[in-house]
Amino acid sequence: MRNRFLIIFMLLILVLSACSSNNDSETSLSDGATDESSTASDALTVSIPAEAGTLDPGVSMDNASWKITHPAYERLVEYDGEKTTVKPGIAKEWDISDDGLTYTFYLEEGHQFSDGSEVDAEAVKFTFERIIQIEKGPSSLYEIIKNIEVIDDYTVEFELENEFPPFISTLAASYGSIVNPKVLDFEEDGDLGQNYLSVNTMGSGIYQLEEYEQGQYYKLTVNPNSNVEPELKTVIFQIASDTAGARMRLEKGEVDIVEGIPTDQIESLKEMEGIKIEESPSLLVDYVYMNIGKGQDAMKNKEFRQAVNYAIDYDSIISQIMEGYAKQFKGPVPEGLWGHNPDLDMYTFDTDKAKELLEQSGFTDVTLDLLYSDNRPYWEELALMLQSNLSEIGINVKLNKVAYATMREQIDVGEFDLSLGVWSPDYGDPFMFMNYWFDSENWGLAGNRSFYENEQVDKLIREAASISDQAEREALYNEAQEIIVDDAVYIHLAQKDFIVPMRDNVKGFVYNPMLEGIYNLAEMSK
């Protein structure tokens, strides 16, 4: 009898142990892990600090989303490794008419969407007409398209309203991703499939989004109809706002790449065995949107905005918050991109000048709200420093931290006074900064996030975008930049270095400044 009880007791312990093991497994899933091991040679796990917004390439203007979607789609042309020039993609070749108004693309046969249907000229036509119809994000860029004609199954012709030199390069950006027309099967109330594509992919890229758990992870697997067989079969983008915990997982080899590590930890990571730091100059900039068009009266006053710009301690931001992995952003066009004007008289830290201008403005008792989120781990510290800087000249700043998706919604409709922001170009042309940021037709998430309007600036930048002579374009952009800096449209904070820690067994990563934060997964391995 005693032995029987002993056996029963031991069996009970084994059952409880198994249950505990199962519960531990479920806990790891809730923390954003998956059943794929990051240590497997054919799996990659990337820790990202925040959830992406909509994944719809016809809507999104956000690198956080493109990080997920870029590998799941193909484009007519693609960026060539680390170069800012393009190479053939779905289009094997193309012709441009002498007047620069007609582009004819000849598609390579054999490209298939993840459901097995073929990528043809109709799919290309559908994609760009859908973007224009949606009237969000990239639609303003492609309004220049006058007509799209399908010549045959694998030939498509674009006719432009006027000459637009960057047109080919725009097609390599993530919003040039070709979408399966069958997305209309998921249309809701005439949304052209926006709701479905906000959390799904329907492309012909090497990967596809197989699984998404809100607040936890995005899981990419290989598109079964892709012509390419990558070494990485599974890629997990694990959402982890706790960067300290993410760093520990990197050190243990539980994740392969960690984004958002504070720069003050980079030096110590360089000394750790098994970890390497990918580092490169970039065109990524940090700046502050100043709500001119929809903000309170003080924001509409140029002297007030100039006062705010002079109140900022740029050197301390770069040395203390960014640990020297940046330089002052002397924009509006960053250094390293043609069209940058090194002779601009940019704002410097000058509290006395700021107080003088504030007095001239007549707005001496003002409270501003500063909008930000957890999208960038250093934004909390940056927001506090800006609050402190402005308090020195008598401007009160109320910090408004919200979820990243909420932040983007508020930016789009202009519900803020000041807002933190980052930007990187999608193609190597000053249009990416000058026309997106300052054209009055691009208010909101489209790019002009200060809701700025200046007729002379509109005229100059639109003319610069409609001619092909680079010297003439540069002269027009330079003239516009002088006006813009004087108008104090944004607070230009820092031009950052690209820097990301990863396990040293991760191979093949290539940084492209036009694809900021986007991984060339198909060429990577472990």
PDB file of N, CA and C in Angstrom, residues 194-257:
ATOM      1  N   GLN A 194      -7.588  48.621 -47.200  1.00  0.00           N
ATOM      2  CA  GLN A 194      -6.674  49.265 -46.237  1.00  0.00           C
ATOM      3  C   GLN A 194      -6.697  48.575 -44.881  1.00  0.00           C
ATOM      4  N   ASN A 195      -7.872  48.240 -44.405  1.00  0.00           N
ATOM      5  CA  ASN A 195      -7.959  47.625 -43.081  1.00  0.00           C
ATOM      6  C   ASN A 195      -7.233  46.286 -43.065  1.00  0.00           C
ATOM      7  N   TYR A 196      -7.407  45.503 -44.120  1.00  0.00           N
ATOM      8  CA  TYR A 196      -6.754  44.203 -44.190  1.00  0.00           C
ATOM      9  C   TYR A 196      -5.240  44.362 -44.270  1.00  0.00           C
ATOM     10  N   LEU A 197      -4.773  45.242 -45.150  1.00  0.00           N
ATOM     11  CA  LEU A 197      -3.329  45.409 -45.328  1.00  0.00           C
ATOM     12  C   LEU A 197      -2.659  46.133 -44.170  1.00  0.00           C
ATOM     13  N   SER A 198      -3.445  46.658 -43.253  1.00  0.00           N
ATOM     14  CA  SER A 198      -2.828  47.319 -42.098  1.00  0.00           C
ATOM     15  C   SER A 198      -2.103  46.316 -41.214  1.00  0.00           C
ATOM     16  N   VAL A 199      -2.514  45.026 -41.297  1.00  0.00           N
ATOM     17  CA  VAL A 199      -1.892  43.992 -40.464  1.00  0.00           C
ATOM     18  C   VAL A 199      -1.568  42.725 -41.263  1.00  0.00           C
ATOM     19  N   ASN A 200      -1.591  42.826 -42.592  1.00  0.00           N
ATOM     20  CA  ASN A 200      -1.266  41.692 -43.455  1.00  0.00           C
ATOM     21  C   ASN A 200      -0.425  42.182 -44.625  1.00  0.00           C
ATOM     22  N   THR A 201       0.191  41.252 -45.346  1.00  0.00           N
ATOM     23  CA  THR A 201       0.895  41.596 -46.571  1.00  0.00           C
ATOM     24  C   THR A 201       0.310  40.794 -47.727  1.00  0.00           C
ATOM     25  N   MET A 202       0.355  41.389 -48.925  1.00  0.00           N
ATOM     26  CA  MET A 202      -0.078  40.711 -50.139  1.00  0.00           C
ATOM     27  C   MET A 202       0.870  41.105 -51.270  1.00  0.00           C
ATOM     28  N   GLY A 203       2.092  40.624 -51.160  1.00  0.00           N
ATOM     29  CA  GLY A 203       3.107  40.987 -52.120  1.00  0.00           C
ATOM     30  C   GLY A 203       3.755  39.781 -52.763  1.00  0.00           C
ATOM     31  N   SER A 204       4.803  40.056 -53.541  1.00  0.00           N
ATOM     32  CA  SER A 204       5.549  38.996 -54.221  1.00  0.00           C
ATOM     33  C   SER A 204       6.984  38.949 -53.742  1.00  0.00           C
ATOM     34  N   GLY A 205       7.245  39.540 -52.583  1.00  0.00           N
ATOM     35  CA  GLY A 205       8.602  39.552 -52.040  1.00  0.00           C
ATOM     36  C   GLY A 205       9.070  38.173 -51.624  1.00  0.00           C
ATOM     37  N   ILE A 206      10.304  38.107 -51.207  1.00  0.00           N
ATOM     38  CA  ILE A 206      10.896  36.829 -50.809  1.00  0.00           C
ATOM     39  C   ILE A 206      10.251  36.312 -49.522  1.00  0.00           C
ATOM     40  N   TYR A 207       9.728  37.244 -48.716  1.00  0.00           N
ATOM     41  CA  TYR A 207       9.070  36.859 -47.464  1.00  0.00           C
ATOM     42  C   TYR A 207       7.597  37.254 -47.487  1.00  0.00           C
ATOM     43  N   GLN A 208       6.865  36.747 -46.516  1.00  0.00           N
ATOM     44  CA  GLN A 208       5.477  37.125 -46.297  1.00  0.00           C
ATOM     45  C   GLN A 208       5.236  37.226 -44.795  1.00  0.00           C
ATOM     46  N   LEU A 209       4.296  38.052 -44.407  1.00  0.00           N
ATOM     47  CA  LEU A 209       3.929  38.130 -42.991  1.00  0.00           C
ATOM     48  C   LEU A 209       2.999  36.970 -42.686  1.00  0.00           C
ATOM     49  N   GLU A 210       3.512  36.001 -41.933  1.00  0.00           N
ATOM     50  CA  GLU A 210       2.722  34.813 -41.614  1.00  0.00           C
ATOM     51  C   GLU A 210       1.895  35.012 -40.356  1.00  0.00           C
ATOM     52  N   GLU A 211       2.435  35.751 -39.405  1.00  0.00           N
ATOM     53  CA  GLU A 211       1.763  35.854 -38.107  1.00  0.00           C
ATOM     54  C   GLU A 211       2.070  37.195 -37.462  1.00  0.00           C
ATOM     55  N   TYR A 212       1.055  37.757 -36.835  1.00  0.00           N
ATOM     56  CA  TYR A 212       1.213  39.021 -36.110  1.00  0.00           C
ATOM     57  C   TYR A 212       0.422  38.935 -34.821  1.00  0.00           C
ATOM     58  N   GLU A 213       1.105  39.172 -33.705  1.00  0.00           N
ATOM     59  CA  GLU A 213       0.452  39.238 -32.404  1.00  0.00           C
ATOM     60  C   GLU A 213       0.629  40.661 -31.884  1.00  0.00           C
ATOM     61  N   GLN A 214      -0.475  41.375 -31.746  1.00  0.00           N
ATOM     62  CA  GLN A 214      -0.414  42.777 -31.359  1.00  0.00           C
ATOM     63  C   GLN A 214       0.374  42.964 -30.059  1.00  0.00           C
ATOM     64  N   GLY A 215       1.317  43.895 -30.117  1.00  0.00           N
ATOM     65  CA  GLY A 215       2.131  44.193 -28.951  1.00  0.00           C
ATOM     66  C   GLY A 215       3.212  43.174 -28.663  1.00  0.00           C
ATOM     67  N   GLN A 216       3.320  42.123 -29.498  1.00  0.00           N
ATOM     68  CA  GLN A 216       4.271  41.053 -29.213  1.00  0.00           C
ATOM     69  C   GLN A 216       5.281  40.833 -30.337  1.00  0.00           C
ATOM     70  N   TYR A 217       4.817  40.467 -31.528  1.00  0.00           N
ATOM     71  CA  TYR A 217       5.788  40.186 -32.581  1.00  0.00           C
ATOM     72  C   TYR A 217       5.143  40.152 -33.962  1.00  0.00           C
ATOM     73  N   TYR A 218       5.997  40.284 -34.974  1.00  0.00           N
ATOM     74  CA  TYR A 218       5.674  40.046 -36.379  1.00  0.00           C
ATOM     75  C   TYR A 218       6.549  38.876 -36.831  1.00  0.00           C
ATOM     76  N   LYS A 219       5.948  37.905 -37.504  1.00  0.00           N
ATOM     77  CA  LYS A 219       6.711  36.743 -37.949  1.00  0.00           C
ATOM     78  C   LYS A 219       6.668  36.649 -39.474  1.00  0.00           C
ATOM     79  N   LEU A 220       7.849  36.743 -40.088  1.00  0.00           N
ATOM     80  CA  LEU A 220       7.977  36.585 -41.531  1.00  0.00           C
ATOM     81  C   LEU A 220       8.471  35.182 -41.852  1.00  0.00           C
ATOM     82  N   THR A 221       7.882  34.598 -42.879  1.00  0.00           N
ATOM     83  CA  THR A 221       8.373  33.323 -43.402  1.00  0.00           C
ATOM     84  C   THR A 221       8.556  33.463 -44.911  1.00  0.00           C
ATOM     85  N   VAL A 222       9.180  32.482 -45.518  1.00  0.00           N
ATOM     86  CA  VAL A 222       9.495  32.575 -46.946  1.00  0.00           C
ATOM     87  C   VAL A 222       8.225  32.442 -47.789  1.00  0.00           C
ATOM     88  N   ASN A 223       8.090  33.333 -48.760  1.00  0.00           N
ATOM     89  CA  ASN A 223       7.007  33.257 -49.738  1.00  0.00           C
ATOM     90  C   ASN A 223       7.173  31.954 -50.537  1.00  0.00           C
ATOM     91  N   PRO A 224       6.219  31.042 -50.473  1.00  0.00           N
ATOM     92  CA  PRO A 224       6.387  29.739 -51.139  1.00  0.00           C
ATOM     93  C   PRO A 224       6.514  29.849 -52.653  1.00  0.00           C
ATOM     94  N   ASN A 225       6.141  31.006 -53.210  1.00  0.00           N
ATOM     95  CA  ASN A 225       6.206  31.183 -54.658  1.00  0.00           C
ATOM     96  C   ASN A 225       7.361  32.084 -55.091  1.00  0.00           C
ATOM     97  N   SER A 226       8.255  32.370 -54.169  1.00  0.00           N
ATOM     98  CA  SER A 226       9.405  33.199 -54.510  1.00  0.00           C
ATOM     99  C   SER A 226      10.414  32.399 -55.331  1.00  0.00           C
ATOM    100  N   ASN A 227      11.098  33.096 -56.236  1.00  0.00           N
ATOM    101  CA  ASN A 227      12.140  32.455 -57.043  1.00  0.00           C
ATOM    102  C   ASN A 227      13.469  32.367 -56.309  1.00  0.00           C
ATOM    103  N   VAL A 228      13.526  32.981 -55.135  1.00  0.00           N
ATOM    104  CA  VAL A 228      14.767  33.028 -54.353  1.00  0.00           C
ATOM    105  C   VAL A 228      14.592  32.191 -53.097  1.00  0.00           C
ATOM    106  N   GLU A 229      15.620  31.460 -52.738  1.00  0.00           N
ATOM    107  CA  GLU A 229      15.596  30.638 -51.524  1.00  0.00           C
ATOM    108  C   GLU A 229      16.605  31.221 -50.541  1.00  0.00           C
ATOM    109  N   PRO A 230      16.158  32.086 -49.607  1.00  0.00           N
ATOM    110  CA  PRO A 230      17.097  32.719 -48.672  1.00  0.00           C
ATOM    111  C   PRO A 230      17.573  31.754 -47.603  1.00  0.00           C
ATOM    112  N   GLU A 231      18.694  32.075 -46.996  1.00  0.00           N
ATOM    113  CA  GLU A 231      19.204  31.239 -45.911  1.00  0.00           C
ATOM    114  C   GLU A 231      18.364  31.402 -44.645  1.00  0.00           C
ATOM    115  N   LEU A 232      17.843  32.597 -44.424  1.00  0.00           N
ATOM    116  CA  LEU A 232      16.988  32.831 -43.260  1.00  0.00           C
ATOM    117  C   LEU A 232      15.554  32.464 -43.625  1.00  0.00           C
ATOM    118  N   LYS A 233      15.033  31.420 -43.022  1.00  0.00           N
ATOM    119  CA  LYS A 233      13.690  30.939 -43.334  1.00  0.00           C
ATOM    120  C   LYS A 233      12.616  31.634 -42.502  1.00  0.00           C
ATOM    121  N   THR A 234      12.999  32.087 -41.335  1.00  0.00           N
ATOM    122  CA  THR A 234      12.058  32.743 -40.431  1.00  0.00           C
ATOM    123  C   THR A 234      12.711  33.990 -39.857  1.00  0.00           C
ATOM    124  N   VAL A 235      11.958  35.083 -39.845  1.00  0.00           N
ATOM    125  CA  VAL A 235      12.441  36.328 -39.248  1.00  0.00           C
ATOM    126  C   VAL A 235      11.372  36.828 -38.285  1.00  0.00           C
ATOM    127  N   ILE A 236      11.773  37.040 -37.043  1.00  0.00           N
ATOM    128  CA  ILE A 236      10.868  37.537 -36.007  1.00  0.00           C
ATOM    129  C   ILE A 236      11.259  38.964 -35.644  1.00  0.00           C
ATOM    130  N   PHE A 237      10.302  39.883 -35.747  1.00  0.00           N
ATOM    131  CA  PHE A 237      10.490  41.226 -35.213  1.00  0.00           C
ATOM    132  C   PHE A 237       9.746  41.263 -33.883  1.00  0.00           C
ATOM    133  N   GLN A 238      10.513  41.200 -32.803  1.00  0.00           N
ATOM    134  CA  GLN A 238       9.956  41.072 -31.456  1.00  0.00           C
ATOM    135  C   GLN A 238       9.817  42.462 -30.835  1.00  0.00           C
ATOM    136  N   ILE A 239       8.625  42.817 -30.421  1.00  0.00           N
ATOM    137  CA  ILE A 239       8.362  44.142 -29.855  1.00  0.00           C
ATOM    138  C   ILE A 239       8.748  44.143 -28.386  1.00  0.00           C
ATOM    139  N   ALA A 240       9.704  44.994 -28.029  1.00  0.00           N
ATOM    140  CA  ALA A 240      10.201  45.026 -26.654  1.00  0.00           C
ATOM    141  C   ALA A 240      10.569  46.461 -26.288  1.00  0.00           C
ATOM    142  N   SER A 241       9.663  47.145 -25.620  1.00  0.00           N
ATOM    143  CA  SER A 241       9.941  48.526 -25.221  1.00  0.00           C
ATOM    144  C   SER A 241      10.986  48.594 -24.113  1.00  0.00           C
ATOM    145  N   ASP A 242      11.168  47.487 -23.395  1.00  0.00           N
ATOM    146  CA  ASP A 242      12.173  47.413 -22.335  1.00  0.00           C
ATOM    147  C   ASP A 242      13.533  47.126 -22.974  1.00  0.00           C
ATOM    148  N   THR A 243      14.267  48.180 -23.291  1.00  0.00           N
ATOM    149  CA  THR A 243      15.546  47.983 -23.978  1.00  0.00           C
ATOM    150  C   THR A 243      16.591  47.335 -23.073  1.00  0.00           C
ATOM    151  N   ALA A 244      16.459  47.515 -21.759  1.00  0.00           N
ATOM    152  CA  ALA A 244      17.397  46.851 -20.844  1.00  0.00           C
ATOM    153  C   ALA A 244      17.232  45.330 -20.936  1.00  0.00           C
ATOM    154  N   GLY A 245      15.985  44.890 -20.968  1.00  0.00           N
ATOM    155  CA  GLY A 245      15.727  43.466 -21.116  1.00  0.00           C
ATOM    156  C   GLY A 245      16.172  42.961 -22.481  1.00  0.00           C
ATOM    157  N   ALA A 246      15.970  43.787 -23.511  1.00  0.00           N
ATOM    158  CA  ALA A 246      16.389  43.396 -24.857  1.00  0.00           C
ATOM    159  C   ALA A 246      17.901  43.247 -24.929  1.00  0.00           C
ATOM    160  N   ARG A 247      18.607  44.146 -24.247  1.00  0.00           N
ATOM    161  CA  ARG A 247      20.068  44.050 -24.233  1.00  0.00           C
ATOM    162  C   ARG A 247      20.508  42.737 -23.568  1.00  0.00           C
ATOM    163  N   MET A 248      19.863  42.372 -22.482  1.00  0.00           N
ATOM    164  CA  MET A 248      20.228  41.123 -21.796  1.00  0.00           C
ATOM    165  C   MET A 248      20.020  39.923 -22.717  1.00  0.00           C
ATOM    166  N   ARG A 249      18.917  39.954 -23.489  1.00  0.00           N
ATOM    167  CA  ARG A 249      18.653  38.845 -24.402  1.00  0.00           C
ATOM    168  C   ARG A 249      19.692  38.801 -25.517  1.00  0.00           C
ATOM    169  N   LEU A 250      20.171  39.971 -25.933  1.00  0.00           N
ATOM    170  CA  LEU A 250      21.241  40.010 -26.938  1.00  0.00           C
ATOM    171  C   LEU A 250      22.523  39.396 -26.372  1.00  0.00           C
ATOM    172  N   GLU A 251      22.851  39.762 -25.161  1.00  0.00           N
ATOM    173  CA  GLU A 251      24.068  39.245 -24.529  1.00  0.00           C
ATOM    174  C   GLU A 251      24.004  37.732 -24.376  1.00  0.00           C
ATOM    175  N   LYS A 252      22.803  37.205 -24.115  1.00  0.00           N
ATOM    176  CA  LYS A 252      22.641  35.767 -23.938  1.00  0.00           C
ATOM    177  C   LYS A 252      22.495  35.023 -25.262  1.00  0.00           C
ATOM    178  N   GLY A 253      22.382  35.764 -26.363  1.00  0.00           N
ATOM    179  CA  GLY A 253      22.193  35.131 -27.660  1.00  0.00           C
ATOM    180  C   GLY A 253      20.762  34.720 -27.932  1.00  0.00           C
ATOM    181  N   GLU A 254      19.811  35.259 -27.150  1.00  0.00           N
ATOM    182  CA  GLU A 254      18.404  34.919 -27.346  1.00  0.00           C
ATOM    183  C   GLU A 254      17.767  35.731 -28.475  1.00  0.00           C
ATOM    184  N   VAL A 255      18.345  36.874 -28.796  1.00  0.00           N
ATOM    185  CA  VAL A 255      17.961  37.641 -29.972  1.00  0.00           C
ATOM    186  C   VAL A 255      19.238  37.960 -30.745  1.00  0.00           C
ATOM    187  N   ASP A 256      19.079  38.273 -32.011  1.00  0.00           N
ATOM    188  CA  ASP A 256      20.251  38.477 -32.868  1.00  0.00           C
ATOM    189  C   ASP A 256      20.589  39.941 -33.089  1.00  0.00           C
ATOM    190  N   ILE A 257      19.579  40.802 -33.103  1.00  0.00           N
ATOM    191  CA  ILE A 257      19.766  42.236 -33.339  1.00  0.00           C
ATOM    192  C   ILE A 257      18.850  42.974 -32.380  1.00  0.00           C
TER     193      ILE A 257
END
